[in-house]
GROMACS .gro file of C-alpha atoms in nm:
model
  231
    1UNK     CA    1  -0.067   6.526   4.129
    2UNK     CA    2   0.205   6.252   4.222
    3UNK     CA    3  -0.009   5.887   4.268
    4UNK     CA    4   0.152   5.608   4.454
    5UNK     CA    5   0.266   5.494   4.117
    6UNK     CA    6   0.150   5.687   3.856
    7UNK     CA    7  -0.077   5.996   3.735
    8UNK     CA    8  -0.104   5.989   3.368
    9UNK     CA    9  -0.238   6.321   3.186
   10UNK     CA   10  -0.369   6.383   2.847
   11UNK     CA   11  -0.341   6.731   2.733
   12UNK     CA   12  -0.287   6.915   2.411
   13UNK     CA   13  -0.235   6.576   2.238
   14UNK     CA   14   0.026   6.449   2.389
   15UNK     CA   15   0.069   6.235   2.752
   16UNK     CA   16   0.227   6.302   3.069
   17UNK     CA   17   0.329   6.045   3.322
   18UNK     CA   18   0.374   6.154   3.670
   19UNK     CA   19   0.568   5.887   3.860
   20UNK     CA   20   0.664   5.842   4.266
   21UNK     CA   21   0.974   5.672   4.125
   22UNK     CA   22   1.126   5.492   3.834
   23UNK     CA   23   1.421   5.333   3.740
   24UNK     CA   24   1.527   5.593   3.451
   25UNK     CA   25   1.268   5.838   3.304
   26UNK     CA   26   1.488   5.817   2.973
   27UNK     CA   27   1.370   5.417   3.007
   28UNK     CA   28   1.023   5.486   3.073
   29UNK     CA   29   0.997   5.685   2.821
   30UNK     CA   30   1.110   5.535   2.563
   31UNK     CA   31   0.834   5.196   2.660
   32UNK     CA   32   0.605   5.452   2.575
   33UNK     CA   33   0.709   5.519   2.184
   34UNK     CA   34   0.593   5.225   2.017
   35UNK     CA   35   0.323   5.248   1.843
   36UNK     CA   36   0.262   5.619   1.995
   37UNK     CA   37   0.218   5.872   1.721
   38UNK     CA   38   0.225   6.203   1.950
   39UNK     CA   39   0.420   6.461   1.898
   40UNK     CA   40   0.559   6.481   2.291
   41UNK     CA   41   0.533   6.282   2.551
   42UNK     CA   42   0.643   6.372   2.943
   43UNK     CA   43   0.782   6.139   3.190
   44UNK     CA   44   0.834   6.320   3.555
   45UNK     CA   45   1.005   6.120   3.861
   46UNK     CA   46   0.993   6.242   4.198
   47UNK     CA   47   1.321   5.994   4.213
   48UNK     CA   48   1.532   5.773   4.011
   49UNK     CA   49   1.748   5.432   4.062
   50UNK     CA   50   1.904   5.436   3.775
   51UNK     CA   51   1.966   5.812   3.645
   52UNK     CA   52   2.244   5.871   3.390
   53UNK     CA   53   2.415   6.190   3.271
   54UNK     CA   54   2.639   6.225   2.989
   55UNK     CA   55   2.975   5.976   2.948
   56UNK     CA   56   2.816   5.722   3.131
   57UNK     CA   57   2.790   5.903   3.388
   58UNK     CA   58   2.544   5.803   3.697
   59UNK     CA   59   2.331   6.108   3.751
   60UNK     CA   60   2.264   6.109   4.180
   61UNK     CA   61   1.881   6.107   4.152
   62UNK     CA   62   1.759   6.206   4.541
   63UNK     CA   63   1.423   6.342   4.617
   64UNK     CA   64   1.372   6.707   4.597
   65UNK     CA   65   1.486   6.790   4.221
   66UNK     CA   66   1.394   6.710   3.848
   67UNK     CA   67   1.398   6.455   3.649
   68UNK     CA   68   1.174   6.450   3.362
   69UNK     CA   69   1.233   6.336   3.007
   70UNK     CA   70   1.078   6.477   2.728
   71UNK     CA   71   1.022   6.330   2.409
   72UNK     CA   72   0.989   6.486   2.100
   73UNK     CA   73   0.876   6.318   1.686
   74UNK     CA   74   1.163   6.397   1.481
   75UNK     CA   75   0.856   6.458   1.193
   76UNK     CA   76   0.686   6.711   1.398
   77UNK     CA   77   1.035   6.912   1.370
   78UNK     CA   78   1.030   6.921   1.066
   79UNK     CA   79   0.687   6.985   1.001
   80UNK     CA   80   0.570   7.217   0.730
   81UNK     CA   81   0.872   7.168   0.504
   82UNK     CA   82   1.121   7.305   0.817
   83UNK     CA   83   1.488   7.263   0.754
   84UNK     CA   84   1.593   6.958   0.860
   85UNK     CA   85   1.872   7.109   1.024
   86UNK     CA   86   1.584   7.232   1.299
   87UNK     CA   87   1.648   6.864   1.512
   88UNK     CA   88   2.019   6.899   1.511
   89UNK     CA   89   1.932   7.231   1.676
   90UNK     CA   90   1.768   7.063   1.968
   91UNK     CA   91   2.066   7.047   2.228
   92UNK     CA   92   1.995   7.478   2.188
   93UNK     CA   93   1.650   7.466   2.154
   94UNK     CA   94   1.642   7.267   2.501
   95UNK     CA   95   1.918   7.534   2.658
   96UNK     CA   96   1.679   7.822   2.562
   97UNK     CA   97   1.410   7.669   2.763
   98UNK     CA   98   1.586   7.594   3.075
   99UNK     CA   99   1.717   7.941   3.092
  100UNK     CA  100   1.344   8.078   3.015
  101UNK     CA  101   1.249   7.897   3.304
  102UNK     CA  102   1.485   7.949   3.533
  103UNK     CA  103   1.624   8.313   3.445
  104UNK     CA  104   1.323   8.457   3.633
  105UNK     CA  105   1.386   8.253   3.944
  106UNK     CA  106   1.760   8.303   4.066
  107UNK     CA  107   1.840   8.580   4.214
  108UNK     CA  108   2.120   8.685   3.990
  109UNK     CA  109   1.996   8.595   3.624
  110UNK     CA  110   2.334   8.701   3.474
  111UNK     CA  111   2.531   8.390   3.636
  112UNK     CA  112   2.320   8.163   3.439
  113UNK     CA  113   2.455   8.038   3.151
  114UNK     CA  114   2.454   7.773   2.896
  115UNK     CA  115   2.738   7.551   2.850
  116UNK     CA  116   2.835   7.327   2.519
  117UNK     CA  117   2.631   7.098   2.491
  118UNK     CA  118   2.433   6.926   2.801
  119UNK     CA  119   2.490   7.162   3.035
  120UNK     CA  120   2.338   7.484   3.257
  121UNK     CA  121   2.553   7.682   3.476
  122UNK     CA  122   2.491   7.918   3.772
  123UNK     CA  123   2.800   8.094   3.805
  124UNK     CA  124   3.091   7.787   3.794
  125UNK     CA  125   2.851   7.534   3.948
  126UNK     CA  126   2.600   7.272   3.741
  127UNK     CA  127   2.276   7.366   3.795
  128UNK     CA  128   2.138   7.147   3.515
  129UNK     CA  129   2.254   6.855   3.281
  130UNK     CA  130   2.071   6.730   2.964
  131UNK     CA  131   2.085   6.399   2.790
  132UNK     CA  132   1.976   6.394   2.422
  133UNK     CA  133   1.932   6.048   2.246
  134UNK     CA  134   1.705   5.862   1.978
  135UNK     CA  135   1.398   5.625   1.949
  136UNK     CA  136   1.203   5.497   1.725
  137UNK     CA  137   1.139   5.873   1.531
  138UNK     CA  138   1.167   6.074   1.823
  139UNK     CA  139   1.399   6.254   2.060
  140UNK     CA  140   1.484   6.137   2.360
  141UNK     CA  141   1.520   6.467   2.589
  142UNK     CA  142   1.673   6.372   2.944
  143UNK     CA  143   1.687   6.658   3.188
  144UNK     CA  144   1.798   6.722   3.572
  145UNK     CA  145   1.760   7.025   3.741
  146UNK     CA  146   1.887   7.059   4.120
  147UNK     CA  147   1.646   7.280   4.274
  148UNK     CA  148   1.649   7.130   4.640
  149UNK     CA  149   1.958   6.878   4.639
  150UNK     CA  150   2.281   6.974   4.493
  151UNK     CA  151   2.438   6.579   4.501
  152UNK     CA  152   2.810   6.537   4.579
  153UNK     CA  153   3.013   6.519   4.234
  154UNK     CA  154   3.209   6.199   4.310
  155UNK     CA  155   3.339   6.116   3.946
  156UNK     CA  156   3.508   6.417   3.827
  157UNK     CA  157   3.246   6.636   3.718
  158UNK     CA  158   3.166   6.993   3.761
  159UNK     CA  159   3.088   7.097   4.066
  160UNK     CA  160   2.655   7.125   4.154
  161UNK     CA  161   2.432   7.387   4.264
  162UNK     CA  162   2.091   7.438   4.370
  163UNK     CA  163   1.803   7.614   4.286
  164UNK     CA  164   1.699   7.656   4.664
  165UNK     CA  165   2.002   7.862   4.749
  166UNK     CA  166   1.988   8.142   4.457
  167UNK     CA  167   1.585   8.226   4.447
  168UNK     CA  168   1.488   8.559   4.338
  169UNK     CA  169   1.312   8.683   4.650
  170UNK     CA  170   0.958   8.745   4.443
  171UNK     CA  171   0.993   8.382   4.318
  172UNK     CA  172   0.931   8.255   4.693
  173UNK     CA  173   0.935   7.895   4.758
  174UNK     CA  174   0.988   7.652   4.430
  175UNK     CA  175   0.865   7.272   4.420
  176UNK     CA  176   1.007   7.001   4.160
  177UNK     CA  177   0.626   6.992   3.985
  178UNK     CA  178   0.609   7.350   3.909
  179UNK     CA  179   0.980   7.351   3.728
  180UNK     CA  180   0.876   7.060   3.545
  181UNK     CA  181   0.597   7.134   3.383
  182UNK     CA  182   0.734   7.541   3.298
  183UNK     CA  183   1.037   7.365   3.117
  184UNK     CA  184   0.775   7.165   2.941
  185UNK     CA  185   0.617   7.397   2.855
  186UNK     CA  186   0.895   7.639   2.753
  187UNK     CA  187   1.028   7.343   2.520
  188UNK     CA  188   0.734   7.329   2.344
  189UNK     CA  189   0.697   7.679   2.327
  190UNK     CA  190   1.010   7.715   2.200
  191UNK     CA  191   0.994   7.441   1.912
  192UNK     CA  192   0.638   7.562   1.813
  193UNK     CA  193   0.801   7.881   1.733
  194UNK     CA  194   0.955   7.773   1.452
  195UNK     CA  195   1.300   7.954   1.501
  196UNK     CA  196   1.551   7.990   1.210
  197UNK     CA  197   1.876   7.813   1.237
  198UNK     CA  198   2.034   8.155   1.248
  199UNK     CA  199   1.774   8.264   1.512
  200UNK     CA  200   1.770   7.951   1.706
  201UNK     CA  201   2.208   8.008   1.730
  202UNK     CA  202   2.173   8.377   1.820
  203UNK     CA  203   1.905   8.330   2.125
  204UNK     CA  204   2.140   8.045   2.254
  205UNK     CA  205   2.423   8.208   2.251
  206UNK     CA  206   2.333   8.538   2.431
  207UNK     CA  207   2.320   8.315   2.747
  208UNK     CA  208   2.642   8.092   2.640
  209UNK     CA  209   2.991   8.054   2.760
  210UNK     CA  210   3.227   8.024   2.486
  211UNK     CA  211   3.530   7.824   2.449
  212UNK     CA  212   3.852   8.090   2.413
  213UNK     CA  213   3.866   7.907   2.043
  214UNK     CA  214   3.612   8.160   1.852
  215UNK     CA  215   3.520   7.881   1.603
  216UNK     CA  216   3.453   7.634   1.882
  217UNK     CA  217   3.105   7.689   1.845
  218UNK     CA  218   3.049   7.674   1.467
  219UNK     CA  219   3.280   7.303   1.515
  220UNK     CA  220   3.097   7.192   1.788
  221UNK     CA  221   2.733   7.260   1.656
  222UNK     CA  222   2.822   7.050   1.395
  223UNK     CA  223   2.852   6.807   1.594
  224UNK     CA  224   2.492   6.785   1.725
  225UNK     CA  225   2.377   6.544   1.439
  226UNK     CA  226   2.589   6.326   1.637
  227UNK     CA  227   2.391   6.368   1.968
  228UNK     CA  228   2.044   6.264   1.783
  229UNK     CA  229   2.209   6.015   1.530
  230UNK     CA  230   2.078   5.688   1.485
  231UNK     CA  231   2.158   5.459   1.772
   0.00000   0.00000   0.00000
């Protein structure tokens, strides 16, 4: 699959790029919206120069893990006359596909959880960060997941996991690729499922950690129009 450069795929009506390295994949992809009309697009790096996580922060990009971006047309959300309210749900929709795909690979599924807003947890170690922004009608969906490399948190950030160390033993060996394309695939899944609001809240938060404040959650999904607000 991975060229010296680039593998690009067409599939289902949308394109994937497969890349050796890039700067960002958030960057790439977002070269790729104009004029593009899909309803996703996928943008895999085997590494990154210039990763970022959330608050600025630079998100340690070695060779080994995920990085993918996924883009997504704010149109197609709301497709059919869905609530607009469905693309201020993404920051969930995007937590119940990581822990789709990665519930049936760690050996203890219960540790996993999802964490307000940009975050996956095994146990009280990162396993995965997410990045949601806008472009040009779509969003922007950035998304590491440590499954050979847990990088050294130098800033002040949560401490990181891997994949590699907690694999269910019937999962066997895991490669970068293979998570890649089953979060894809669980994200679009997930949105063609055409969840309720009320649905999409419940399914997130049976795999959720909750702030002690019980109306922490209703506050802070308020605040996801926010996370895909004009930019």
């Amino acid at each position: 699959m991975w060229q010296e450069t680039c593998a690009r795929e067409e599939a289902r009506g949308w394109d994937a790029l497969w890349l050796r390295q890039c700067g960002s994949t958030m960057d790439v992809a977002k070269e790729m919206l104009p004029g593009y009309g899909k309803p996703f697009a996928l943008v895999v790096a085997q590494q990154q120069s210039n990763g970022r996580g959330s608050a600025g922060r630079a998100w340690l990009s070695p060779a080994g893990n995920v990085y993918m971006t996924v883009c997504v047309s704010l149109d197609f959300l709301t497709r059919g006359g869905a609530q607009p309210s469905a693309q201020f749900l993404l920051p969930l929709t995007i937590g119940i596909s990581l822990h789709a795909t990665l519930a049936p690979l760690v050996d203890t599924p219960e540790s996993l959880r999802l964490k307000w807003p940009n975050d996956v947890l095994l146990g009280d170690h990162k396993l995965c960060g997410v990045l949601v922004e806008s472009h040009l009608g779509y969003a922007v969906i950035g998304i590491g997941v440590n499954v050979e490399t847990a990088p050294t948190v130098t800033d002040g950030g949560r401490h990181t996991a891997r994949l590699a160390d907690h694999l269910h033993l019937a999962a066997g060996t895991v490669n970068p690729e293979a998570v890649a394309r089953a979060v894809f695939n669980n994200f679009v899944a997930t949105v063609d499922a055409e969840f309720s609001p009320e649905q999409t809240r419940s399914k997130w938060a049976r795999s959720a950690v909750f702030l002690r404040n019980p109306h922490s959650f209703y506050q802070l999904h308020s605040a996801t129009a926010w996370l895909i607000g004009p930019r």
